[in-house]
Tab-separated table of C-alpha atoms in Angstrom:
chain	number	residue	atom	x	y	z
A	1	UNK	CA	-0.026	0.053	-0.109
A	2	UNK	CA	1.251	3.528	-0.887
A	3	UNK	CA	0.528	6.702	1.164
A	4	UNK	CA	0.773	10.227	0.034
A	5	UNK	CA	-0.275	13.325	1.640
A	6	UNK	CA	0.100	16.335	-1.138
A	7	UNK	CA	-0.182	19.712	0.045
A	8	UNK	CA	-2.463	21.064	-3.115
A	9	UNK	CA	-5.572	20.056	-4.586
A	10	UNK	CA	-3.907	19.501	-8.014
A	11	UNK	CA	-1.387	17.200	-6.677
A	12	UNK	CA	-4.026	14.977	-5.055
A	13	UNK	CA	-5.949	14.559	-7.975
A	14	UNK	CA	-2.800	13.577	-9.916
A	15	UNK	CA	-2.261	11.030	-7.833
A	16	UNK	CA	-5.627	9.434	-7.803
A	17	UNK	CA	-6.047	10.040	-11.739
A	18	UNK	CA	-2.450	8.041	-11.925
A	19	UNK	CA	-3.278	5.118	-9.867
A	20	UNK	CA	-3.953	1.680	-11.685
A	21	UNK	CA	-5.397	0.072	-8.394
A	22	UNK	CA	-7.785	1.047	-6.063
A	23	UNK	CA	-7.314	4.371	-4.427
A	24	UNK	CA	-9.075	6.083	-1.355
A	25	UNK	CA	-9.143	9.450	0.110
A	26	UNK	CA	-8.443	9.984	3.812
A	27	UNK	CA	-9.920	13.053	5.534
A	28	UNK	CA	-10.479	11.786	9.067
A	29	UNK	CA	-10.054	7.891	8.610
A	30	UNK	CA	-12.783	7.046	11.122
A	31	UNK	CA	-14.495	4.877	8.441
A	32	UNK	CA	-11.775	4.255	6.123
A	33	UNK	CA	-9.260	2.473	8.718
A	34	UNK	CA	-11.920	0.626	10.359
A	35	UNK	CA	-12.697	-0.616	6.581
A	36	UNK	CA	-9.308	-1.494	6.077
A	37	UNK	CA	-8.825	-3.373	9.393
A	38	UNK	CA	-12.092	-5.422	8.403
A	39	UNK	CA	-10.727	-6.439	5.221
A	40	UNK	CA	-13.538	-4.559	3.617
A	41	UNK	CA	-11.162	-2.373	1.203
A	42	UNK	CA	-7.549	-3.125	0.471
A	43	UNK	CA	-6.470	-0.040	-1.385
A	44	UNK	CA	-3.099	0.323	-3.567
A	45	UNK	CA	-3.179	4.248	-2.746
A	46	UNK	CA	-4.459	6.290	-0.061
A	47	UNK	CA	-4.268	9.891	-0.187
A	48	UNK	CA	-4.491	12.193	2.966
A	49	UNK	CA	-5.699	15.339	1.982
A	50	UNK	CA	-5.155	17.026	5.293
A	51	UNK	CA	-2.505	19.001	4.562
A	52	UNK	CA	-4.457	20.701	1.972
A	53	UNK	CA	-4.649	24.077	3.219
A	54	UNK	CA	-8.238	24.822	1.829
A	55	UNK	CA	-9.698	21.419	3.569
A	56	UNK	CA	-8.809	22.288	6.880
A	57	UNK	CA	-10.429	25.997	7.108
A	58	UNK	CA	-13.734	27.517	8.368
A	59	UNK	CA	-14.480	30.648	6.650
A	60	UNK	CA	-17.122	33.204	6.741
A	61	UNK	CA	-17.770	34.633	3.097
A	62	UNK	CA	-18.040	37.971	2.006
A	63	UNK	CA	-21.846	37.349	1.101
A	64	UNK	CA	-22.290	35.973	4.156
A	65	UNK	CA	-22.280	32.201	3.192
A	66	UNK	CA	-19.863	29.904	5.324
A	67	UNK	CA	-17.233	27.501	3.745
A	68	UNK	CA	-16.226	24.459	5.731
A	69	UNK	CA	-13.152	22.404	4.508
A	70	UNK	CA	-13.889	18.934	3.761
A	71	UNK	CA	-10.926	17.696	6.424
A	72	UNK	CA	-12.340	20.032	9.044
A	73	UNK	CA	-13.266	17.850	12.080
A	74	UNK	CA	-16.705	17.968	14.370
A	75	UNK	CA	-14.826	18.679	17.190
A	76	UNK	CA	-13.549	21.818	15.233
A	77	UNK	CA	-16.856	22.799	14.418
A	78	UNK	CA	-18.152	22.769	17.775
A	79	UNK	CA	-15.974	25.142	18.890
A	80	UNK	CA	-16.400	27.556	16.296
A	81	UNK	CA	-17.524	30.651	17.910
A	82	UNK	CA	-19.810	31.855	15.330
A	83	UNK	CA	-20.719	28.760	13.272
A	84	UNK	CA	-22.645	27.030	15.724
A	85	UNK	CA	-24.837	30.412	16.189
A	86	UNK	CA	-25.809	30.444	12.527
A	87	UNK	CA	-25.822	26.915	11.692
A	88	UNK	CA	-26.716	24.932	14.879
A	89	UNK	CA	-27.985	21.902	12.957
A	90	UNK	CA	-25.121	21.363	11.104
A	91	UNK	CA	-22.905	21.402	13.910
A	92	UNK	CA	-25.048	19.078	15.860
A	93	UNK	CA	-25.306	16.774	13.562
A	94	UNK	CA	-21.641	16.505	12.888
A	95	UNK	CA	-21.208	15.873	16.531
A	96	UNK	CA	-23.377	12.833	16.624
A	97	UNK	CA	-20.887	11.104	14.521
A	98	UNK	CA	-19.300	8.463	17.077
A	99	UNK	CA	-18.063	9.120	20.567
A	100	UNK	CA	-15.948	12.320	21.628
A	101	UNK	CA	-12.703	10.845	20.437
A	102	UNK	CA	-14.107	10.037	16.934
A	103	UNK	CA	-15.530	13.260	16.736
A	104	UNK	CA	-12.086	14.731	17.290
A	105	UNK	CA	-11.049	12.935	13.583
A	106	UNK	CA	-14.543	12.353	11.546
A	107	UNK	CA	-15.039	15.110	9.041
A	108	UNK	CA	-18.049	16.433	6.909
A	109	UNK	CA	-16.117	15.138	3.841
A	110	UNK	CA	-15.531	11.769	5.046
A	111	UNK	CA	-18.759	11.184	6.212
A	112	UNK	CA	-20.443	12.200	2.977
A	113	UNK	CA	-17.798	10.227	0.815
A	114	UNK	CA	-18.397	7.169	2.964
A	115	UNK	CA	-21.591	6.798	0.924
A	116	UNK	CA	-24.217	5.798	3.714
A	117	UNK	CA	-27.823	6.747	3.735
A	118	UNK	CA	-27.446	6.810	7.546
A	119	UNK	CA	-24.611	9.133	7.638
A	120	UNK	CA	-25.761	11.763	10.148
A	121	UNK	CA	-24.029	14.855	8.712
A	122	UNK	CA	-25.300	14.713	5.300
A	123	UNK	CA	-29.192	15.242	6.061
A	124	UNK	CA	-28.372	18.261	7.847
A	125	UNK	CA	-26.246	19.679	5.083
A	126	UNK	CA	-28.835	18.963	2.621
A	127	UNK	CA	-31.581	20.694	4.599
A	128	UNK	CA	-28.983	23.717	5.024
A	129	UNK	CA	-29.004	23.807	0.940
A	130	UNK	CA	-25.181	23.299	1.240
A	131	UNK	CA	-23.223	22.981	-2.028
A	132	UNK	CA	-19.922	20.416	-2.197
A	133	UNK	CA	-17.145	21.806	-4.107
A	134	UNK	CA	-15.421	19.219	-5.998
A	135	UNK	CA	-11.994	19.317	-7.649
A	136	UNK	CA	-10.720	17.068	-10.259
A	137	UNK	CA	-8.521	16.737	-13.718
A	138	UNK	CA	-10.959	19.058	-15.384
A	139	UNK	CA	-10.616	21.790	-12.164
A	140	UNK	CA	-13.371	22.419	-9.740
A	141	UNK	CA	-17.149	22.419	-9.804
A	142	UNK	CA	-20.215	22.699	-7.492
A	143	UNK	CA	-22.780	20.072	-6.778
A	144	UNK	CA	-25.580	20.259	-4.334
A	145	UNK	CA	-24.969	17.604	-1.702
A	146	UNK	CA	-27.926	15.901	-2.136
A	147	UNK	CA	-26.856	14.719	-5.629
A	148	UNK	CA	-23.385	13.697	-4.495
A	149	UNK	CA	-24.934	10.367	-3.033
A	150	UNK	CA	-26.137	8.160	-5.452
A	151	UNK	CA	-26.604	4.989	-3.224
A	152	UNK	CA	-25.095	3.040	-0.645
A	153	UNK	CA	-21.428	3.555	-1.423
A	154	UNK	CA	-21.979	5.035	-4.899
A	155	UNK	CA	-20.871	8.540	-5.495
A	156	UNK	CA	-21.322	11.070	-7.998
A	157	UNK	CA	-17.650	11.924	-8.324
A	158	UNK	CA	-15.850	11.056	-11.170
A	159	UNK	CA	-12.034	9.185	-11.066
A	160	UNK	CA	-9.694	11.748	-9.612
A	161	UNK	CA	-12.289	13.932	-8.001
A	162	UNK	CA	-12.354	14.923	-4.234
A	163	UNK	CA	-14.297	16.717	-2.370
A	164	UNK	CA	-12.705	20.182	-1.071
A	165	UNK	CA	-15.365	21.968	0.815
A	166	UNK	CA	-18.661	22.786	1.548
A	167	UNK	CA	-20.420	26.048	1.080
A	168	UNK	CA	-23.378	27.030	3.314
A	169	UNK	CA	-25.372	29.898	2.123
A	170	UNK	CA	-26.282	33.180	3.571
A	171	UNK	CA	-28.796	33.159	6.593
A	172	UNK	CA	-31.399	35.927	6.137
A	173	UNK	CA	-32.851	36.892	9.520
A	174	UNK	CA	-35.089	34.614	10.928
A	175	UNK	CA	-33.566	31.239	9.885
A	176	UNK	CA	-32.187	28.231	11.720
A	177	UNK	CA	-32.175	24.775	11.457
A	178	UNK	CA	-32.064	21.540	13.427
A	179	UNK	CA	-30.970	17.781	13.233
A	180	UNK	CA	-32.402	14.894	15.157
A	181	UNK	CA	-31.851	10.912	14.712
A	182	UNK	CA	-33.093	7.884	16.666
A	183	UNK	CA	-30.473	5.300	17.656
A	184	UNK	CA	-31.017	2.351	19.919
A	185	UNK	CA	-28.300	3.438	22.454
A	186	UNK	CA	-27.517	6.911	23.787
A	187	UNK	CA	-24.678	7.339	21.407
A	188	UNK	CA	-22.069	5.824	19.411
A	189	UNK	CA	-24.732	4.062	17.188
A	190	UNK	CA	-25.762	4.471	13.560
A	191	UNK	CA	-28.823	6.188	12.907
A	192	UNK	CA	-32.079	4.387	12.504
A	193	UNK	CA	-33.600	7.490	11.127
A	194	UNK	CA	-32.504	10.681	10.931
A	195	UNK	CA	-34.191	14.088	10.325
A	196	UNK	CA	-32.983	17.881	9.176
A	197	UNK	CA	-35.131	20.731	8.614
A	198	UNK	CA	-34.077	24.304	8.163
A	199	UNK	CA	-36.605	27.099	7.778
A	200	UNK	CA	-37.081	31.053	7.657
A	201	UNK	CA	-39.644	32.790	9.088
A	202	UNK	CA	-41.232	36.387	8.647
A	203	UNK	CA	-41.937	38.878	11.492
A	204	UNK	CA	-45.315	37.167	11.930
A	205	UNK	CA	-43.587	33.785	12.445
A	206	UNK	CA	-44.994	32.417	9.375
A	207	UNK	CA	-42.574	29.870	7.464
A	208	UNK	CA	-41.545	31.842	4.112
A	209	UNK	CA	-38.914	29.152	2.716
A	210	UNK	CA	-37.892	25.199	4.472
A	211	UNK	CA	-35.923	22.474	3.275
A	212	UNK	CA	-36.661	18.986	4.850
A	213	UNK	CA	-34.010	16.008	4.399
A	214	UNK	CA	-34.488	12.439	5.736
A	215	UNK	CA	-31.638	9.985	6.224
A	216	UNK	CA	-31.630	6.113	6.718
A	217	UNK	CA	-35.142	5.756	5.181
A	218	UNK	CA	-33.805	5.039	1.620
A	219	UNK	CA	-31.103	4.161	-0.589
A	220	UNK	CA	-29.773	7.365	-0.458
A	221	UNK	CA	-29.994	10.421	2.031
A	222	UNK	CA	-33.493	12.487	0.836
A	223	UNK	CA	-34.233	15.950	-0.078
A	224	UNK	CA	-38.177	16.037	0.733
A	225	UNK	CA	-39.580	18.823	-1.191
A	226	UNK	CA	-43.163	18.097	-0.403
A	227	UNK	CA	-42.548	18.017	3.196
A	228	UNK	CA	-40.935	21.781	2.858
A	229	UNK	CA	-44.083	22.764	1.075
A	230	UNK	CA	-46.350	21.315	3.360
A	231	UNK	CA	-44.987	24.188	5.992
A	232	UNK	CA	-44.401	27.024	4.117
A	233	UNK	CA	-46.783	29.601	4.466
A	234	UNK	CA	-47.963	28.260	7.958
A	235	UNK	CA	-46.901	28.921	11.466
A	236	UNK	CA	-46.068	25.406	12.038
A	237	UNK	CA	-49.704	24.994	13.123
A	238	UNK	CA	-51.169	21.371	14.263
A	239	UNK	CA	-52.618	21.329	10.554
A	240	UNK	CA	-49.059	22.105	8.990
A	241	UNK	CA	-47.614	19.465	11.324
A	242	UNK	CA	-49.977	16.852	10.036
A	243	UNK	CA	-49.307	17.678	6.787
A	244	UNK	CA	-45.570	17.622	7.562
A	245	UNK	CA	-45.659	14.607	8.945
A	246	UNK	CA	-47.657	12.856	5.995
A	247	UNK	CA	-45.122	14.044	3.778
A	248	UNK	CA	-42.455	12.513	5.619
A	249	UNK	CA	-44.132	9.458	5.595
A	250	UNK	CA	-44.619	9.367	2.047
A	251	UNK	CA	-41.202	10.034	1.113
A	252	UNK	CA	-40.060	7.222	3.196
A	253	UNK	CA	-38.965	3.872	1.200
A	254	UNK	CA	-36.741	2.357	4.002
A	255	UNK	CA	-34.894	-1.541	4.406
A	256	UNK	CA	-36.494	-3.851	7.140
A	257	UNK	CA	-33.658	-4.945	9.185
A	258	UNK	CA	-32.448	-5.897	12.929
A	259	UNK	CA	-32.238	-2.007	13.833
A	260	UNK	CA	-36.077	-1.254	12.707
A	261	UNK	CA	-38.563	-2.573	10.618
A	262	UNK	CA	-39.834	-0.584	7.723
A	263	UNK	CA	-42.944	0.392	9.623
A	264	UNK	CA	-41.082	1.893	12.779
A	265	UNK	CA	-38.832	3.711	10.732
A	266	UNK	CA	-41.673	5.742	8.731
A	267	UNK	CA	-43.448	6.264	11.919
A	268	UNK	CA	-39.883	7.620	13.490
A	269	UNK	CA	-39.504	9.630	10.504
A	270	UNK	CA	-42.696	11.415	10.558
A	271	UNK	CA	-42.176	12.080	14.410
A	272	UNK	CA	-38.747	13.453	14.178
A	273	UNK	CA	-39.377	15.471	11.191
A	274	UNK	CA	-42.111	17.183	13.126
A	275	UNK	CA	-39.904	18.001	16.188
A	276	UNK	CA	-36.803	19.045	14.346
A	277	UNK	CA	-39.143	21.301	12.547
A	278	UNK	CA	-40.287	22.805	15.914
A	279	UNK	CA	-37.020	23.066	17.450
A	280	UNK	CA	-35.629	25.083	14.002
A	281	UNK	CA	-38.756	27.148	14.341
A	282	UNK	CA	-38.137	28.185	18.244
A	283	UNK	CA	-34.547	28.624	17.155
A	284	UNK	CA	-35.463	31.272	14.195
A	285	UNK	CA	-37.709	33.293	16.186
A	286	UNK	CA	-34.884	34.126	18.638
A	287	UNK	CA	-31.831	34.216	15.703
């Protein structure tokens, strides 16, 4: 096995394009190293991207958005003084990945590129309307996070491409987000269902914009436009909550396994979506 730690995006992509065997990108390594030790993967080349400066930064853009490097850890996000105020749902999702020790290594880029429909940070990023900035042999391109994962372990990245960073859009006044998940244990478990909600309200607490995402209920993390439409124009009263739950249920196509039956996952998805929306609304009122 060959290990490389390039310091530029161009060097990283050139290494990935040039290899003839299986190549893997190392950001935090909390999934990759476990898979290697379990003989699930046996890469001929590992490209560690942590020495690339732009993968390790959190910066506030001139227009008010936020750019998060793909190799920034969950622990670093949690300690950021401003980001957790503007995007609390994204930060709390990143800090549900594994234990405290794991959060010191786990990254948003790795969590997405592991390709798991149960990834905790991905529904929060999708609800936030985040864009993933990809870099490859043909240069850089931006792709909505909801379009990166095609299915379990399947990504829309072409040969040689890596995720460099994520761009969170500017936050209008009266906006916030939330992420909730259900797991069998209190921590360090894979989500049975995850729900992310981001919304904006006007001066009368009426919802003017919303995005809803569900994880672990289909072959990929879902952007549920129908759920967002169910609450836009409302104050999230009981009728709107009922519409939201119905839309969440309708979007679910989960598997039936030892962690939860199909019926259980659908029920939990509806409840978590409602609860996340209520939390996001409460935060928006005080933002």
